[in-house]
Every structure is written in C-alpha cells, then in structure tokens.
PDB file of C-alpha atoms in Angstrom:
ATOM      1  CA  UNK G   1       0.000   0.000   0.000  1.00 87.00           C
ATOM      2  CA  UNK G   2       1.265   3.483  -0.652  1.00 91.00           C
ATOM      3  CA  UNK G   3      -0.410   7.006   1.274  1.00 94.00           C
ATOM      4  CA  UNK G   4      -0.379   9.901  -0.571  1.00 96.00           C
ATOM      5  CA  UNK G   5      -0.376  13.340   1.760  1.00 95.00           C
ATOM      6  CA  UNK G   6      -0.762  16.712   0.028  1.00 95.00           C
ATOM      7  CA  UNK G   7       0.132  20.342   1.232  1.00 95.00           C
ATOM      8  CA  UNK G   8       0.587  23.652   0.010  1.00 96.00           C
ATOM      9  CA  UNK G   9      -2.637  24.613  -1.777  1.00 94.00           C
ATOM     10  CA  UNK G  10      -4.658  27.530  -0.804  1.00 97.00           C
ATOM     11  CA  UNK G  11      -5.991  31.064  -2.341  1.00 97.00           C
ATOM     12  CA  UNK G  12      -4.199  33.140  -4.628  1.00 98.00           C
ATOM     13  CA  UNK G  13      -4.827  36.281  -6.651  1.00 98.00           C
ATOM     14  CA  UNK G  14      -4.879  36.015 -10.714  1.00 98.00           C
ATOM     15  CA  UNK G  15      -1.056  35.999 -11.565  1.00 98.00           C
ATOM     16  CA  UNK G  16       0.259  34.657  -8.672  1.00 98.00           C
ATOM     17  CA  UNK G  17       2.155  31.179  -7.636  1.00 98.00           C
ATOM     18  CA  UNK G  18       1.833  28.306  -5.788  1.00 98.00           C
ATOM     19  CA  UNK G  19       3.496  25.156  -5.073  1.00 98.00           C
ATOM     20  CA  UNK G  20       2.337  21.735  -3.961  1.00 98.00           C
ATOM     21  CA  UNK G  21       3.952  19.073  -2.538  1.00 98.00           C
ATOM     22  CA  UNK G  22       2.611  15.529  -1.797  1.00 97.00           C
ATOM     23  CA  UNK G  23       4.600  12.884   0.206  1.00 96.00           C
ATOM     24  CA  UNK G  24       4.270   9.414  -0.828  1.00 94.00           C
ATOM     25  CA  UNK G  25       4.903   6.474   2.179  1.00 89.00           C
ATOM     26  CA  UNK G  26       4.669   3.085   2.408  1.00 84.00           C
ATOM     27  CA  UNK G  27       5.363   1.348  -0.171  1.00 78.00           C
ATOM     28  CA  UNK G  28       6.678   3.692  -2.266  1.00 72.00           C
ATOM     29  CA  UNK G  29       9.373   1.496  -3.506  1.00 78.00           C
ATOM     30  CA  UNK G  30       7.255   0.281  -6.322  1.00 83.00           C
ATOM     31  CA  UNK G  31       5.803   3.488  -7.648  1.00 84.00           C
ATOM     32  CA  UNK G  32       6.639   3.702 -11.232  1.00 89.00           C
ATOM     33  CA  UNK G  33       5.411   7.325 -11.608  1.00 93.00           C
ATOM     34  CA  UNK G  34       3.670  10.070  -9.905  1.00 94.00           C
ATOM     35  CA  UNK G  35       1.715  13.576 -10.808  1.00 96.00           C
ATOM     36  CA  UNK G  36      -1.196  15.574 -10.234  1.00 98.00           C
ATOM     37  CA  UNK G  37      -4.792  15.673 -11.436  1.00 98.00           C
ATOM     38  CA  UNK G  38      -7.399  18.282 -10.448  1.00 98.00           C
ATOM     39  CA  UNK G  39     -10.754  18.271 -10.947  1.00 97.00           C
ATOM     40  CA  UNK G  40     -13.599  21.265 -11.153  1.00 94.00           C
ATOM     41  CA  UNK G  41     -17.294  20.987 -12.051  1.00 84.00           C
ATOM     42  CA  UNK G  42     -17.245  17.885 -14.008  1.00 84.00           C
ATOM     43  CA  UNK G  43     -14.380  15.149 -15.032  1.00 86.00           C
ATOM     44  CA  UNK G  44     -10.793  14.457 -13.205  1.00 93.00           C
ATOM     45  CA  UNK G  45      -8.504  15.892 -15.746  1.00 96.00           C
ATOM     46  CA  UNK G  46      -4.641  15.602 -16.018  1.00 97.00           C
ATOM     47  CA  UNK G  47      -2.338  18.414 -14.960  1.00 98.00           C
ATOM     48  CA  UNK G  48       1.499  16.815 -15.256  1.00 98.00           C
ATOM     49  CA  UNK G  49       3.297  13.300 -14.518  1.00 97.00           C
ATOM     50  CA  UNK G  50       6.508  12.415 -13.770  1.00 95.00           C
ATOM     51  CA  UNK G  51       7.913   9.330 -14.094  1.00 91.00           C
ATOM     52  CA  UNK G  52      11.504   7.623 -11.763  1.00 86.00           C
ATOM     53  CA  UNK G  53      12.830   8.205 -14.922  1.00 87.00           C
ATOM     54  CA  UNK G  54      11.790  11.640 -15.388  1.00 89.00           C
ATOM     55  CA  UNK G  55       9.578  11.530 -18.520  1.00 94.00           C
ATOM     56  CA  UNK G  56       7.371  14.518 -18.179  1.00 97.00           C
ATOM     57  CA  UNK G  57       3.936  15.238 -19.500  1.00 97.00           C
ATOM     58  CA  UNK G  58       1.921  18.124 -18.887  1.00 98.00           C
ATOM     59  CA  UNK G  59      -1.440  19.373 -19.875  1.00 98.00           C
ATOM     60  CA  UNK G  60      -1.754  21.382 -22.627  1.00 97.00           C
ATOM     61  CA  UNK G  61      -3.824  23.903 -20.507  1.00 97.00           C
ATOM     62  CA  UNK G  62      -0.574  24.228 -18.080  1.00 98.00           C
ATOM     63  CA  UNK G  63       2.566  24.242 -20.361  1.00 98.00           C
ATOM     64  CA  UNK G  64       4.977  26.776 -20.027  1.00 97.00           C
ATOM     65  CA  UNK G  65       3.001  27.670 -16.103  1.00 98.00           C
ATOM     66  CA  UNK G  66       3.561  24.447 -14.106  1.00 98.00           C
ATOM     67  CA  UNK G  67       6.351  22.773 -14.019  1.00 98.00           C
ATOM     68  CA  UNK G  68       6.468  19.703 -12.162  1.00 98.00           C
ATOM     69  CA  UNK G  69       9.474  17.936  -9.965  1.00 96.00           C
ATOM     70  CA  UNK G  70      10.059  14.383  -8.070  1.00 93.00           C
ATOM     71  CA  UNK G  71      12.897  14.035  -5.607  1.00 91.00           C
ATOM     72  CA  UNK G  72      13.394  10.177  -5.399  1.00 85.00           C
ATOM     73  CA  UNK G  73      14.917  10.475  -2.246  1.00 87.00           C
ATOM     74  CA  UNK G  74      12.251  12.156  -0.225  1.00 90.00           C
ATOM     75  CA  UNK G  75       9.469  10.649  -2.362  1.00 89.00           C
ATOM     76  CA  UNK G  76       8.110  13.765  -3.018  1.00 93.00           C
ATOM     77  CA  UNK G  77       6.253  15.500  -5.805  1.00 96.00           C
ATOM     78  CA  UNK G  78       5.753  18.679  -6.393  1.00 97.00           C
ATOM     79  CA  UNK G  79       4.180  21.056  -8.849  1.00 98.00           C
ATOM     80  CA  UNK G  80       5.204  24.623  -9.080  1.00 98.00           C
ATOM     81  CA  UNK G  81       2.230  26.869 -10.525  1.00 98.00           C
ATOM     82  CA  UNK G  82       3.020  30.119 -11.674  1.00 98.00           C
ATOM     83  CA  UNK G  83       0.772  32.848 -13.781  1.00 98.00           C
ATOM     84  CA  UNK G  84      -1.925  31.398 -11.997  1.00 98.00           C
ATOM     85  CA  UNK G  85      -5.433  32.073 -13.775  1.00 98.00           C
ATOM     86  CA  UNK G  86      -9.198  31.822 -12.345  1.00 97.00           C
ATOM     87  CA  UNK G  87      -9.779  28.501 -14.652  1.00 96.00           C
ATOM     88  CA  UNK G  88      -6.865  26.923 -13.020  1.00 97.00           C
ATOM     89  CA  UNK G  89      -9.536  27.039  -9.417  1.00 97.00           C
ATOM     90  CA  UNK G  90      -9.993  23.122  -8.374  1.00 97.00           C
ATOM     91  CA  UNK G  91      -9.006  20.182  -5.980  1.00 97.00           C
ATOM     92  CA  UNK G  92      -5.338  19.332  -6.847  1.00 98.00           C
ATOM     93  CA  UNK G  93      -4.893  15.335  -5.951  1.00 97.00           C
ATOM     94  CA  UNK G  94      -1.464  13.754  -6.234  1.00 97.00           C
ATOM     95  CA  UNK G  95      -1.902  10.535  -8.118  1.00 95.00           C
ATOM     96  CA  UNK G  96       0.665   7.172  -8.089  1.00 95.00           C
ATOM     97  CA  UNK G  97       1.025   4.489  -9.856  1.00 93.00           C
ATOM     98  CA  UNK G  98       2.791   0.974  -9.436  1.00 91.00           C
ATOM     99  CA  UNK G  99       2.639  -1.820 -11.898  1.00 90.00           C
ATOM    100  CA  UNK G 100      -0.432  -3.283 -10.012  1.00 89.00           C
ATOM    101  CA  UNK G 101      -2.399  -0.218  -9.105  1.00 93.00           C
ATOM    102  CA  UNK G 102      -3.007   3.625  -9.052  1.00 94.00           C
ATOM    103  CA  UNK G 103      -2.898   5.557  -5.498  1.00 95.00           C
ATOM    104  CA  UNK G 104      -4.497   9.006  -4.816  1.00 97.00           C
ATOM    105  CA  UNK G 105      -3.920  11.516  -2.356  1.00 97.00           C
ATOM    106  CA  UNK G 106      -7.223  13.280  -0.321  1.00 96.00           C
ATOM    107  CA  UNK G 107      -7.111  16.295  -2.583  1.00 96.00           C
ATOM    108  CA  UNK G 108      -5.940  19.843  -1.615  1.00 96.00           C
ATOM    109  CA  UNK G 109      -7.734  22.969  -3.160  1.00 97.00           C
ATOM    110  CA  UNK G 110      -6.143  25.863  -5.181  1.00 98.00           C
ATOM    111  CA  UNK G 111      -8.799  28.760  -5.154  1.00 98.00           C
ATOM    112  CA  UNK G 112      -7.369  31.684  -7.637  1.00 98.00           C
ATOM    113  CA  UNK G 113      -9.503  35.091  -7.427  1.00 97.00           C
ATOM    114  CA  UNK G 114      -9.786  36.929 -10.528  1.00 93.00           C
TER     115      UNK G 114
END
C-alpha cells in the first residue's frame, strides 16, 4: 500500500504562484510514476506526470506555467504553478502508480480570485 499526503494549496490572486507538494509512504518502492490531477465541475482531468525516470507530460492547458518535480529520495512530488489564472480554481490530488495499481492523495484545493 502506498499514502499519498498533500500540502501547500490555498488562495491566490490572478497571476500569482503556488506550489504543492505531496509525500508518498509506504510502499513507495514500487511506484513507477507520480503527478497531479485536479478536478472542477465535471471530469478528473490531467495536470502533469513524472515518471523515476523523469519523462514529463503536462497538460496542454498548463505548459509553459507548471512545471512539475520528483525528488526520489524524499518521495516527493511537487508542482510549481506560476501565472496562476481563475480557470486553473480546483481540488489538486497527487496521483501514483505501481505496476499493479493507481494511489491518490485526499485532494488539496487551489482557489485563484480573478
């Protein structure tokens, strides 16, 4: 089993950054990669993965705004949000995945005020 905690998300003004971090324990030793989702009114949508590798992918919605990190060590993720924009407003969960199954984190939510 792996746990997924999140911090770091909160309210922020139009233009402004923030940065999440989620902490994965337990058995982290077999997660192949980890990112972030968020979801809004409606579907669970992608925001940016990261595999042990490093392969990135990112939203198109995000690139060039978010920039995601892992440090292996600490199994930590992070995403790094800048030029933050009203549409970007949702519950950010940090999301794992092992060769067997996918983990997910409580959710943390990013409110941006126009």
């Amino acid at each position: 089993q792996v746990q997924l905690v999140e911090s770091g998300g909160g309210l922020v003004q139009a233009g402004g950054s923030l940065r999440l971090s989620c902490v994965a324990s337990g058995s982290s030793f077999s997660i192949n990669g980890m990112g972030w989702y968020r979801q809004a009114a409606g579907n669970r949508e992608l925001v940016a993965t990261i595999t042990t590798g490093g392969r990135l992918n990112y939203a198109d919605s995000v690139k060039g705004r978010f920039t995601i990190s892992r440090d292996n060590a600490k199994n930590t993720v992070y995403l790094q949000m800048n030029s933050l924009k009203p549409e970007d407003t949702a519950v950010y969960y940090c999301y794992a995945y092992s060769a067997w199954r996918d983990y997910w984190g409580q959710g943390t939510q990013v409110t941006v005020s126009s």
